[in-house]
mmCIF file with all atom_site columns, C-alpha atoms in Angstrom:
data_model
loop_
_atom_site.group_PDB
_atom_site.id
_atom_site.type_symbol
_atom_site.label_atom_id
_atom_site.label_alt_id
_atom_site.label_comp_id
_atom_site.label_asym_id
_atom_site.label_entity_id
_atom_site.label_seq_id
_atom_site.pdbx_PDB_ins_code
_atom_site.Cartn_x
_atom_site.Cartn_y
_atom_site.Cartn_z
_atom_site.occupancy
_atom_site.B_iso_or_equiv
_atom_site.pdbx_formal_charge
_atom_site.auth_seq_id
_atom_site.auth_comp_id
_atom_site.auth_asym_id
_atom_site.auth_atom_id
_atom_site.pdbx_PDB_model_num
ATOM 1   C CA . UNK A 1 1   ? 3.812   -19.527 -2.065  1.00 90.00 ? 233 UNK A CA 1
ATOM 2   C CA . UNK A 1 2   ? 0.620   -17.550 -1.855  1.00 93.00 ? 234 UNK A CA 1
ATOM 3   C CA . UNK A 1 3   ? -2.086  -18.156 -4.225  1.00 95.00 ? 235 UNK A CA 1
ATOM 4   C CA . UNK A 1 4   ? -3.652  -14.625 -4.616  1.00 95.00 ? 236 UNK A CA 1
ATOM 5   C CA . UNK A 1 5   ? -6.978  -13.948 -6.006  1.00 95.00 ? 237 UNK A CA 1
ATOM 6   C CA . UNK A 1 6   ? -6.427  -10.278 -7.233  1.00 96.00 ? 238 UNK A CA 1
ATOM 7   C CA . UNK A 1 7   ? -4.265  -9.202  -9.572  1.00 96.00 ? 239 UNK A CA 1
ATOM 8   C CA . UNK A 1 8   ? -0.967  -7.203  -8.245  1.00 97.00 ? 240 UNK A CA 1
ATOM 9   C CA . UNK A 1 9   ? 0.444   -3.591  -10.042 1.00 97.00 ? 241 UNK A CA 1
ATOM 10  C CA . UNK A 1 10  ? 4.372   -2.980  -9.080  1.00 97.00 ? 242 UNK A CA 1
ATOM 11  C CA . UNK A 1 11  ? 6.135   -0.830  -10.548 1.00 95.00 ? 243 UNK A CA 1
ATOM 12  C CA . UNK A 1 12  ? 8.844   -2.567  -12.380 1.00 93.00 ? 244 UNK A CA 1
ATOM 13  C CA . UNK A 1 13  ? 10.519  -5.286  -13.373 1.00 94.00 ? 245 UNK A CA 1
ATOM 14  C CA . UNK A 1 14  ? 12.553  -6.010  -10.326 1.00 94.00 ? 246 UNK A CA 1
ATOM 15  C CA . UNK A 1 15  ? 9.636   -5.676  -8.130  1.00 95.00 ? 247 UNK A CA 1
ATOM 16  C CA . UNK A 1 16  ? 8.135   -7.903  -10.337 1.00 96.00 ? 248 UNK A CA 1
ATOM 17  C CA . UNK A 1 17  ? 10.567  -10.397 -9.763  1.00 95.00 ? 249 UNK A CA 1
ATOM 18  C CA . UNK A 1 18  ? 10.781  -10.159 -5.860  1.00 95.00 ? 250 UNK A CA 1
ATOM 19  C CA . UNK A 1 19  ? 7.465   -10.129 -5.367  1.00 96.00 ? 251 UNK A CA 1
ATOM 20  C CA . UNK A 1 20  ? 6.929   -13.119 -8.062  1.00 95.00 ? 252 UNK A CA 1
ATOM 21  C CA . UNK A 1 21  ? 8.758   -15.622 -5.227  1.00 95.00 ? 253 UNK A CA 1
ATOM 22  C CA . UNK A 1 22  ? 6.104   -15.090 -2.678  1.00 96.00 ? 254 UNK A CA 1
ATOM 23  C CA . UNK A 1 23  ? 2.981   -14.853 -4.984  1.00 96.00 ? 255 UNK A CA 1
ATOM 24  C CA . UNK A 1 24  ? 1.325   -17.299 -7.465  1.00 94.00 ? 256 UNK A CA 1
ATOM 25  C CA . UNK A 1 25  ? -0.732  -14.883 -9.307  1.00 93.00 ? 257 UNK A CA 1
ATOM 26  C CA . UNK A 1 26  ? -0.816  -12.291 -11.957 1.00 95.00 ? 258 UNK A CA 1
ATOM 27  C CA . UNK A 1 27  ? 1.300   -9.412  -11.403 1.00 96.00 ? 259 UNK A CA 1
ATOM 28  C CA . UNK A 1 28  ? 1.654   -6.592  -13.856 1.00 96.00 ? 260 UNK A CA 1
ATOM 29  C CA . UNK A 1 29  ? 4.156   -4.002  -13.690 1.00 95.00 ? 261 UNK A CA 1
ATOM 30  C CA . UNK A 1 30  ? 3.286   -0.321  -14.213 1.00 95.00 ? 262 UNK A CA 1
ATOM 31  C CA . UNK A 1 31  ? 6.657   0.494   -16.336 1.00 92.00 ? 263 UNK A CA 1
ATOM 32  C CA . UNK A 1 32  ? 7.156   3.406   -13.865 1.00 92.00 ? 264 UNK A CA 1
ATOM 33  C CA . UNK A 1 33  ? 5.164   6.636   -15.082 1.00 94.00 ? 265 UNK A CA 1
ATOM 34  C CA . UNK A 1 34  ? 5.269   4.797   -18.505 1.00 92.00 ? 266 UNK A CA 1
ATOM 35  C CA . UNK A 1 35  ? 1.751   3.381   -17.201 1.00 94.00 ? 267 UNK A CA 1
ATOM 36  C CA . UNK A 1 36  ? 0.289   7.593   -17.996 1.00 95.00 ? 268 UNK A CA 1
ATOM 37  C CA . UNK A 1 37  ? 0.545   7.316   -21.633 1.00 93.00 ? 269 UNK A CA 1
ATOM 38  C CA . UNK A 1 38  ? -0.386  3.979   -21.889 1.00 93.00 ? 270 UNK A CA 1
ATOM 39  C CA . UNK A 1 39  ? -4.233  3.561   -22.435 1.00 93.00 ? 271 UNK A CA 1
ATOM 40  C CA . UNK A 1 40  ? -3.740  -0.103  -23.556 1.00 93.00 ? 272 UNK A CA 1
ATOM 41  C CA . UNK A 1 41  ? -2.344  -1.470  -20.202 1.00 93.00 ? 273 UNK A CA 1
ATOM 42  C CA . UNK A 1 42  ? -5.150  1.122   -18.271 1.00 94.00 ? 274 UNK A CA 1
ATOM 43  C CA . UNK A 1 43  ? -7.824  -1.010  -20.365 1.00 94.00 ? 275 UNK A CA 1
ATOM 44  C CA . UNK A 1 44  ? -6.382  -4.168  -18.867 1.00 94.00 ? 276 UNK A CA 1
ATOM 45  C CA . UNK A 1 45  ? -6.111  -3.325  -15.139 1.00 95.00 ? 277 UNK A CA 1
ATOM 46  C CA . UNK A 1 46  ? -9.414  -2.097  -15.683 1.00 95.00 ? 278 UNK A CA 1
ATOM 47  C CA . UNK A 1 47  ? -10.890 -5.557  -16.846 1.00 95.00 ? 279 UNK A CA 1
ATOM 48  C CA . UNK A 1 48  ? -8.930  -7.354  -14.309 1.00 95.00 ? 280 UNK A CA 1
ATOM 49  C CA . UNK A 1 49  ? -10.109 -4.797  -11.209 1.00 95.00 ? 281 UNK A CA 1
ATOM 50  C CA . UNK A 1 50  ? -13.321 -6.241  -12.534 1.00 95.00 ? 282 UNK A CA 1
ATOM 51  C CA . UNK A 1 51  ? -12.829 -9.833  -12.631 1.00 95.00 ? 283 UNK A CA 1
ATOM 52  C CA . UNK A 1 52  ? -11.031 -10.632 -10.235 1.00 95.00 ? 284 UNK A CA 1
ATOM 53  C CA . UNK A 1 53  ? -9.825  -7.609  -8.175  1.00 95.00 ? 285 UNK A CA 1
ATOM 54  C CA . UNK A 1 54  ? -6.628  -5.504  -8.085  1.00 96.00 ? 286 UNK A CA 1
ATOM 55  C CA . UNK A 1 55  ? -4.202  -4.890  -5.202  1.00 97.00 ? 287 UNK A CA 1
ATOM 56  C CA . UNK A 1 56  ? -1.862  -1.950  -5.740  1.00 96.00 ? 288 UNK A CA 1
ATOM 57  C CA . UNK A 1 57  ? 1.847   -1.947  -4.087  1.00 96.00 ? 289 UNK A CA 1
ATOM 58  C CA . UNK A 1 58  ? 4.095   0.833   -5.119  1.00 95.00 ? 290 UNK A CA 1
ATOM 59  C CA . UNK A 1 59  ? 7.168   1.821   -3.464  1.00 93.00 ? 291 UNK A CA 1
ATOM 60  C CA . UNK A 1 60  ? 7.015   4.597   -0.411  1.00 89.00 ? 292 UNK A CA 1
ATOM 61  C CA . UNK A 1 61  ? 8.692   7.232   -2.601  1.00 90.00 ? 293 UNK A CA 1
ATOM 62  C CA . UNK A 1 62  ? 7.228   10.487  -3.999  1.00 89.00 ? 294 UNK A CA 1
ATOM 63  C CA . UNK A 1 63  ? 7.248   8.677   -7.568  1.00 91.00 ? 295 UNK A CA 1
ATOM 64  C CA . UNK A 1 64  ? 5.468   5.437   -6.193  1.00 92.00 ? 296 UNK A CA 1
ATOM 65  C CA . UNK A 1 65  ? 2.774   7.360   -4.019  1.00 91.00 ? 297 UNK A CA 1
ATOM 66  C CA . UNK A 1 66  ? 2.231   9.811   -7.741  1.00 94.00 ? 298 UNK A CA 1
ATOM 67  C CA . UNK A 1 67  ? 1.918   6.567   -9.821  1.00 95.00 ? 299 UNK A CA 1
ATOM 68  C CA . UNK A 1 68  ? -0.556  5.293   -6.875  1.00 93.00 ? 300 UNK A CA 1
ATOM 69  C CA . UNK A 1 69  ? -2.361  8.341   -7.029  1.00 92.00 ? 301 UNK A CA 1
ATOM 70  C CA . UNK A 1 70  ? -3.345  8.244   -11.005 1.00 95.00 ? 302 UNK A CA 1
ATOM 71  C CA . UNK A 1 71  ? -3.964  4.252   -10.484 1.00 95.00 ? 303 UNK A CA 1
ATOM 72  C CA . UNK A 1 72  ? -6.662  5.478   -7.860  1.00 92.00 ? 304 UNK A CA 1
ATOM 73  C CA . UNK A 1 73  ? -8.056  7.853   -10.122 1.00 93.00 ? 305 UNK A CA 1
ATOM 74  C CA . UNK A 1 74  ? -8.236  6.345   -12.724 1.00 94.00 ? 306 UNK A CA 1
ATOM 75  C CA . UNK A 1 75  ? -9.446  2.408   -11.593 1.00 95.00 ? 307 UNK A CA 1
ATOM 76  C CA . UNK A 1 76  ? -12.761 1.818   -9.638  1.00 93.00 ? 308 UNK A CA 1
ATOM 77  C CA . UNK A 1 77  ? -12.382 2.342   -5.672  1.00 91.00 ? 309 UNK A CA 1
ATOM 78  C CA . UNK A 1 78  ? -15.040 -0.658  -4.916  1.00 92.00 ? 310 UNK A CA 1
ATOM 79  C CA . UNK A 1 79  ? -12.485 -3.061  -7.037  1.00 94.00 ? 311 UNK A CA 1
ATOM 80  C CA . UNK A 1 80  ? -8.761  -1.764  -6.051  1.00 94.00 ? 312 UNK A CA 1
ATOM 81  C CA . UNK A 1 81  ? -6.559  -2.451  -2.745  1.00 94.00 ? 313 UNK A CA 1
ATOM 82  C CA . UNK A 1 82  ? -4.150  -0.563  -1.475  1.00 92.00 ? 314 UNK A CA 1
ATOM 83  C CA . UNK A 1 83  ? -0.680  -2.506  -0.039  1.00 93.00 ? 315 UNK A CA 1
ATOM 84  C CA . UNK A 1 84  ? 1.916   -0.067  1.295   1.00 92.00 ? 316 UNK A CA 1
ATOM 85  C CA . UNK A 1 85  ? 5.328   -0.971  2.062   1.00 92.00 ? 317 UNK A CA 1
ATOM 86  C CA . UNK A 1 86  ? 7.179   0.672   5.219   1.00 89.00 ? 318 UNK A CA 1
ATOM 87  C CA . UNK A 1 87  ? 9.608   3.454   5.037   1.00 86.00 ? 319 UNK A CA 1
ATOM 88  C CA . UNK A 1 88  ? 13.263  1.768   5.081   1.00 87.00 ? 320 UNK A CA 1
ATOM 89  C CA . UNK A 1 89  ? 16.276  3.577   4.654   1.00 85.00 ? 321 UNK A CA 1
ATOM 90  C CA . UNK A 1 90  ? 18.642  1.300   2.104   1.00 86.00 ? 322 UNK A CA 1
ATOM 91  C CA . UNK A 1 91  ? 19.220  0.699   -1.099  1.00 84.00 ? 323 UNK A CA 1
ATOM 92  C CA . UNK A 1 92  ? 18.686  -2.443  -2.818  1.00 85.00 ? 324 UNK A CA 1
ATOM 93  C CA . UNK A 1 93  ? 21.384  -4.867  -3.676  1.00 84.00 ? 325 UNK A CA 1
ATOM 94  C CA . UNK A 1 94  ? 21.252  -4.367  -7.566  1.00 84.00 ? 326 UNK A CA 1
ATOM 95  C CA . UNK A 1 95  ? 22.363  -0.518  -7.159  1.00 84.00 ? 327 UNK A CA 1
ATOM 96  C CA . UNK A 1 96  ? 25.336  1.694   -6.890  1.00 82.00 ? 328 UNK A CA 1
ATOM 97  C CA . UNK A 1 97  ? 23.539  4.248   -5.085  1.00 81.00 ? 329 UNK A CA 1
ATOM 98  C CA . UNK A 1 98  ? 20.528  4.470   -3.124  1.00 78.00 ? 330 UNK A CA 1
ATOM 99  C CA . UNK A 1 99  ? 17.124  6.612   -4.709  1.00 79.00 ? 331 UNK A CA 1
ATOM 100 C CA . UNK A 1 100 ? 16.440  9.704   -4.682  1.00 82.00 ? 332 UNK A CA 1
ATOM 101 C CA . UNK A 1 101 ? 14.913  9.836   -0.948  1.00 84.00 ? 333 UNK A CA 1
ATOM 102 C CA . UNK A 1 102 ? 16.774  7.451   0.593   1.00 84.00 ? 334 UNK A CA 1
ATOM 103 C CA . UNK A 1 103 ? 14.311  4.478   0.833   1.00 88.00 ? 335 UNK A CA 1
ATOM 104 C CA . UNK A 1 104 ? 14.036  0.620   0.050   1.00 90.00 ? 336 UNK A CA 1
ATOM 105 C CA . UNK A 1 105 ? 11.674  -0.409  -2.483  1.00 91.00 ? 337 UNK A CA 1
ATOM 106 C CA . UNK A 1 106 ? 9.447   -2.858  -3.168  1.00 94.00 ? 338 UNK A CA 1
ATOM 107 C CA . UNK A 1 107 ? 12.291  -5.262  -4.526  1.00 93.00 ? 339 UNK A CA 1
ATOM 108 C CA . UNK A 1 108 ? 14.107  -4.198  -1.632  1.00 92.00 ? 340 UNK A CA 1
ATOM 109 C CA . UNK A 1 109 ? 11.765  -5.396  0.951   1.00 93.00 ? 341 UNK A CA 1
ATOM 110 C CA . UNK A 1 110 ? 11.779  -9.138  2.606   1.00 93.00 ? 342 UNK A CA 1
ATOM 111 C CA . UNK A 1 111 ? 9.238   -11.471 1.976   1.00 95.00 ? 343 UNK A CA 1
ATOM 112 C CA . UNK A 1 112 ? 7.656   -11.028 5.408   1.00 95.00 ? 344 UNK A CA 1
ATOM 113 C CA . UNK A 1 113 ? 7.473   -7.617  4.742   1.00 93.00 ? 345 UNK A CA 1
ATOM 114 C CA . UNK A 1 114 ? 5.641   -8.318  1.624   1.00 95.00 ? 346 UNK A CA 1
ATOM 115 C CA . UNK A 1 115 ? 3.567   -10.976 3.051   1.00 95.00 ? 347 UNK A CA 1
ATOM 116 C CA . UNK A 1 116 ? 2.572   -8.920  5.969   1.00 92.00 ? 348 UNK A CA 1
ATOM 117 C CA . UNK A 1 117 ? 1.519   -5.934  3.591   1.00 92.00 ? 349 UNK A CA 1
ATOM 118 C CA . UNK A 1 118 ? -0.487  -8.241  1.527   1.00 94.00 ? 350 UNK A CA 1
ATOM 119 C CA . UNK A 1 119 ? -2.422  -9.318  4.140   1.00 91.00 ? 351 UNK A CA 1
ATOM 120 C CA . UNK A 1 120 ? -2.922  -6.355  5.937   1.00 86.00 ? 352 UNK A CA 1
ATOM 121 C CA . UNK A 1 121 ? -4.363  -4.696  2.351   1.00 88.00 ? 353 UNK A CA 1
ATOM 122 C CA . UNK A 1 122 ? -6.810  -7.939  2.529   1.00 88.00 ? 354 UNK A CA 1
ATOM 123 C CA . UNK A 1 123 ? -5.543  -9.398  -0.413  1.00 92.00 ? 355 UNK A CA 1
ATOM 124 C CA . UNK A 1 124 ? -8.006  -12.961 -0.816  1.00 92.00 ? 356 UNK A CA 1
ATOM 125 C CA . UNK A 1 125 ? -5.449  -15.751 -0.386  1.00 92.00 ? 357 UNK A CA 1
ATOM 126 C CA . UNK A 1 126 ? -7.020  -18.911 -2.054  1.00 88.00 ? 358 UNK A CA 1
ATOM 127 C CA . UNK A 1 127 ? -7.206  -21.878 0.405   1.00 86.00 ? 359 UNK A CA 1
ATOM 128 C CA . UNK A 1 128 ? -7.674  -19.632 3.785   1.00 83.00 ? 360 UNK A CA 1
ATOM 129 C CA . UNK A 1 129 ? -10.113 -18.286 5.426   1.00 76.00 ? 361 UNK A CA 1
ATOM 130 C CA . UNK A 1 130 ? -11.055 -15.232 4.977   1.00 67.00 ? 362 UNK A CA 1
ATOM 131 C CA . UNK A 1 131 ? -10.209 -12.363 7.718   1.00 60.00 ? 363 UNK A CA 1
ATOM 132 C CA . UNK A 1 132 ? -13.388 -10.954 8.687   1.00 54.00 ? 364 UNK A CA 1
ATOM 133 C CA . UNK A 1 133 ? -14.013 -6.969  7.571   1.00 49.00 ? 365 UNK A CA 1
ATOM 134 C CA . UNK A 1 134 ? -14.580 -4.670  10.512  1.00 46.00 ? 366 UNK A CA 1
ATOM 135 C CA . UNK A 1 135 ? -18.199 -3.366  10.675  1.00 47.00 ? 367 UNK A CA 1
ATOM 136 C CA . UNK A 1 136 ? -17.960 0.050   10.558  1.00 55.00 ? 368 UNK A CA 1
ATOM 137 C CA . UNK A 1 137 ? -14.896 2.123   8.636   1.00 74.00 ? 369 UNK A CA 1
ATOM 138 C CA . UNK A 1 138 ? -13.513 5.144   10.440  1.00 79.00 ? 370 UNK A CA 1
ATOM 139 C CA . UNK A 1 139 ? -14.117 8.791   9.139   1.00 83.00 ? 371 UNK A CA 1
ATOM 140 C CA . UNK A 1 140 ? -12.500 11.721  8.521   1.00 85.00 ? 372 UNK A CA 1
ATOM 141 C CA . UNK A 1 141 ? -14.180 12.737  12.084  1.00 87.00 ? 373 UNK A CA 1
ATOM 142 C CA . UNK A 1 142 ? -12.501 10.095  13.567  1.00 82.00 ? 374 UNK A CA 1
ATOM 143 C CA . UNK A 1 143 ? -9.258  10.820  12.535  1.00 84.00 ? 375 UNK A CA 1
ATOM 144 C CA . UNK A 1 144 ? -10.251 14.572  13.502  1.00 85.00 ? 376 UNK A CA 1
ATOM 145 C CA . UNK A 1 145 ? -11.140 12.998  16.912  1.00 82.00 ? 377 UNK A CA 1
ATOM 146 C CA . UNK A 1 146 ? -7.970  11.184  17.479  1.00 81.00 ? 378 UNK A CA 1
ATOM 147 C CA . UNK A 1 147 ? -5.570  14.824  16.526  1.00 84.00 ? 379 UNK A CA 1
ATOM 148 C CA . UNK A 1 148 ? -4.531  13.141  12.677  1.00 84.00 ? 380 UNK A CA 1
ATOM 149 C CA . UNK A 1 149 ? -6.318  15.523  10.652  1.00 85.00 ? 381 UNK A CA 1
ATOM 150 C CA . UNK A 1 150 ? -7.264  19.337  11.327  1.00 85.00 ? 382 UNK A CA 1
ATOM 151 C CA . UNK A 1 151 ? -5.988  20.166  14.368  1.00 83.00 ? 383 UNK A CA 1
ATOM 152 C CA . UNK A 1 152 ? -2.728  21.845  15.386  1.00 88.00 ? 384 UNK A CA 1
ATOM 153 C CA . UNK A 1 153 ? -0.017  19.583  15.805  1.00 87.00 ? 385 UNK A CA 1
ATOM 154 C CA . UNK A 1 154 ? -1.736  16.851  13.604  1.00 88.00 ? 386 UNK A CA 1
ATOM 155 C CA . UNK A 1 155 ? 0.915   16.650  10.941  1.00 88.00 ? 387 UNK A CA 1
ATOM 156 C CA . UNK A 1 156 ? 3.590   15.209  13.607  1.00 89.00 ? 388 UNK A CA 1
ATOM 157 C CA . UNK A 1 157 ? 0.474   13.120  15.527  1.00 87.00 ? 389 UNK A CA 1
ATOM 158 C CA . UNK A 1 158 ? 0.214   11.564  11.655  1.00 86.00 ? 390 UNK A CA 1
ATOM 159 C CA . UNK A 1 159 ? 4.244   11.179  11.368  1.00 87.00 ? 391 UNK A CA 1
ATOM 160 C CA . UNK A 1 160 ? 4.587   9.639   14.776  1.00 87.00 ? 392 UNK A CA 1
ATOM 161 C CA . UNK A 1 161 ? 1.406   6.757   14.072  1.00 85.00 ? 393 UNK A CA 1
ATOM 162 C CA . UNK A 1 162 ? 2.827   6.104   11.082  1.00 84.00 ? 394 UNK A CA 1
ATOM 163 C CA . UNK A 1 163 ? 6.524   5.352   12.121  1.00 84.00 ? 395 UNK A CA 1
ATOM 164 C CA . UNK A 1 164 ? 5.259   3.488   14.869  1.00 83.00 ? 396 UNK A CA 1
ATOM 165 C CA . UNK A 1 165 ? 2.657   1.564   12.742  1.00 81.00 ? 397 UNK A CA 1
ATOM 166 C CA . UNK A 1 166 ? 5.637   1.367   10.012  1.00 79.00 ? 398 UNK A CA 1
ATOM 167 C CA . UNK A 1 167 ? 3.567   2.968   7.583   1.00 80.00 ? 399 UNK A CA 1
ATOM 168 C CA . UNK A 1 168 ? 5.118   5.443   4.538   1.00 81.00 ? 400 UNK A CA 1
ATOM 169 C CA . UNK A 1 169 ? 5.467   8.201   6.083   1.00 80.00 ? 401 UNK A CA 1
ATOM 170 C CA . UNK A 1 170 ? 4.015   10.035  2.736   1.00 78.00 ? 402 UNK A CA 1
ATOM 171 C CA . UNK A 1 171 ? 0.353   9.036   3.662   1.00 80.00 ? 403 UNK A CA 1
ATOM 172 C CA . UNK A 1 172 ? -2.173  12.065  3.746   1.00 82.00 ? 404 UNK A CA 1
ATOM 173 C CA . UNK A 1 173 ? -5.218  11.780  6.164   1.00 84.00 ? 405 UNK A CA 1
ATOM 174 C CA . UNK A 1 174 ? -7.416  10.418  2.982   1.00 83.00 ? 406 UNK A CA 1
ATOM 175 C CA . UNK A 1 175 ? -4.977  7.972   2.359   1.00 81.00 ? 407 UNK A CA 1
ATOM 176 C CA . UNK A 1 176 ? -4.847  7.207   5.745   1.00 82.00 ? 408 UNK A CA 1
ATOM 177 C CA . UNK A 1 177 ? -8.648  5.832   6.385   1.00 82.00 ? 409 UNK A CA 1
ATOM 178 C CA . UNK A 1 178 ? -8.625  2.793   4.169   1.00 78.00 ? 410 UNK A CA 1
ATOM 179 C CA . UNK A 1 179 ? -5.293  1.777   5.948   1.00 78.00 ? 411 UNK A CA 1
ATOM 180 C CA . UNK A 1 180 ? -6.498  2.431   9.586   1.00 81.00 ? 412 UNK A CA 1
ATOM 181 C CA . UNK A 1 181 ? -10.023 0.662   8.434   1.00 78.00 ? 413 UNK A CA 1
ATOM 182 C CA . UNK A 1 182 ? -8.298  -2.406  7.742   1.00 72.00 ? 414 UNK A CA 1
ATOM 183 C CA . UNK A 1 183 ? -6.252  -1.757  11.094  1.00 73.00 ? 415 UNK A CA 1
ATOM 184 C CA . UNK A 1 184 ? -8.400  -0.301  13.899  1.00 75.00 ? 416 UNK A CA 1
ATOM 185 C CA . UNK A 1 185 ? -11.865 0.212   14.956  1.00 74.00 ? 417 UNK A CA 1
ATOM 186 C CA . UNK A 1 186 ? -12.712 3.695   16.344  1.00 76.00 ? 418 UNK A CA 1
ATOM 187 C CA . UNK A 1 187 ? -12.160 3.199   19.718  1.00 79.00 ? 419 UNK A CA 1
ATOM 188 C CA . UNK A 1 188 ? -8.945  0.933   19.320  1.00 79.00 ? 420 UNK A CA 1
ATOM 189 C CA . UNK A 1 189 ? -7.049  3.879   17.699  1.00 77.00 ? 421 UNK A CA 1
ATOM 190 C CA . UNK A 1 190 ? -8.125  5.947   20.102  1.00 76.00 ? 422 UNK A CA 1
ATOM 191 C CA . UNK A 1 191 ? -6.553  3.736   22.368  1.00 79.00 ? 423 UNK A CA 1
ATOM 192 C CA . UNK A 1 192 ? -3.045  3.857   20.137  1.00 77.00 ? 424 UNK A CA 1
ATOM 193 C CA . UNK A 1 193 ? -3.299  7.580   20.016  1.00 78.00 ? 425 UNK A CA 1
ATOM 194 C CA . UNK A 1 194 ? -3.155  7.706   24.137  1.00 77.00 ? 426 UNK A CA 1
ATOM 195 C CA . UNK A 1 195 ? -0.303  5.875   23.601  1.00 79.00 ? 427 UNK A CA 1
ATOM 196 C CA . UNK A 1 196 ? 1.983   8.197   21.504  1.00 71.00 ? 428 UNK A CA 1
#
């Protein structure tokens, strides 16, 4: 099991659960869009994002990426991580029929999945060493740069590094950065982009 520093949002209680056999931690669940009118649970990510950190992991859906979106306005950037789970077509086991678009969720995913998306957020794993933050982030420029934002043709440059990185394919360019921060440095993307 991992022993995680921050605290982990999900959305429900099945992710909850699945995630729960990989982590030793606190994880909270959002209660799906529940988590809008609820000002009392708000209050306690906030303290926690404070204490001790706060990594969110929604599904790849539209409805995970909207409750991600209100989590990241509404919780400090310097204190909140961002864990995305690849686009999978499925449905999970517990279900007559798969959601709306098609896709696994988090409760769907493996445990390597998971693990791999944990790390790659930076989540603090007590007991290990810590991976070592790149120097320098990338910019908007950069992703200019590379053909991912602005350009013609960037939309399907965006689609195509995403598959390939297995990414959700419902990242924008300023959801992008953070992800490709933790990923690349400047000239190593461009490097991936030659590739495509």
């Amino acid at each position: 099991m991992l022993k995680i520093k921050e605290a982990i949002v999900v959305e429900g209680r099945y992710d909850k659960n699945t995630l729960s056999q990989l982590v030793d931690g606190v994880i909270l669940e959002t209660g799906g869009f529940g988590i809008y009118k609820d000002r009392a649970a708000l209050a306690l990510l906030r303290r926690l994002a404070e204490k001790q950190g706060l990594i969110v992991l929604t599904d790849s859906d539209g409805a995970g990426f909207q409750i991600r979106s209100y989590l990241k306005s509404a919780l400090p950037p310097d204190q909140v991580k961002h864990a995305y789970i690849p686009d999978r077509p499925g449905k999970e086991r517990r279900k007559r029929q798969p959601g709306k678009e098609g896709k696994l969720g988090v409760e769907g995913m493996s445990q390597q999945v998971l693990e791999q998306v944990l790390r790659q957020a930076g989540a603090t794993i007590l007991g290990e060493t810590p991976r070592q933050t790149r120097q320098a982030s990338l910019t908007k420029a950069d992703l200019y740069a590379c053909g991912l934002a602005g350009g013609a043709g960037s939309r399907e440059k965006r689609q195509r590094l995403l598959e390939k990185l297995d990414l959700p394919t419902h990242l924008t360019p300023n959801a992008m950065l953070p992800v490709l921060s933790a990923l690349y440095d400047r000239q190593t993307l461009l490097d991936e982009m030659e590739k495509l």
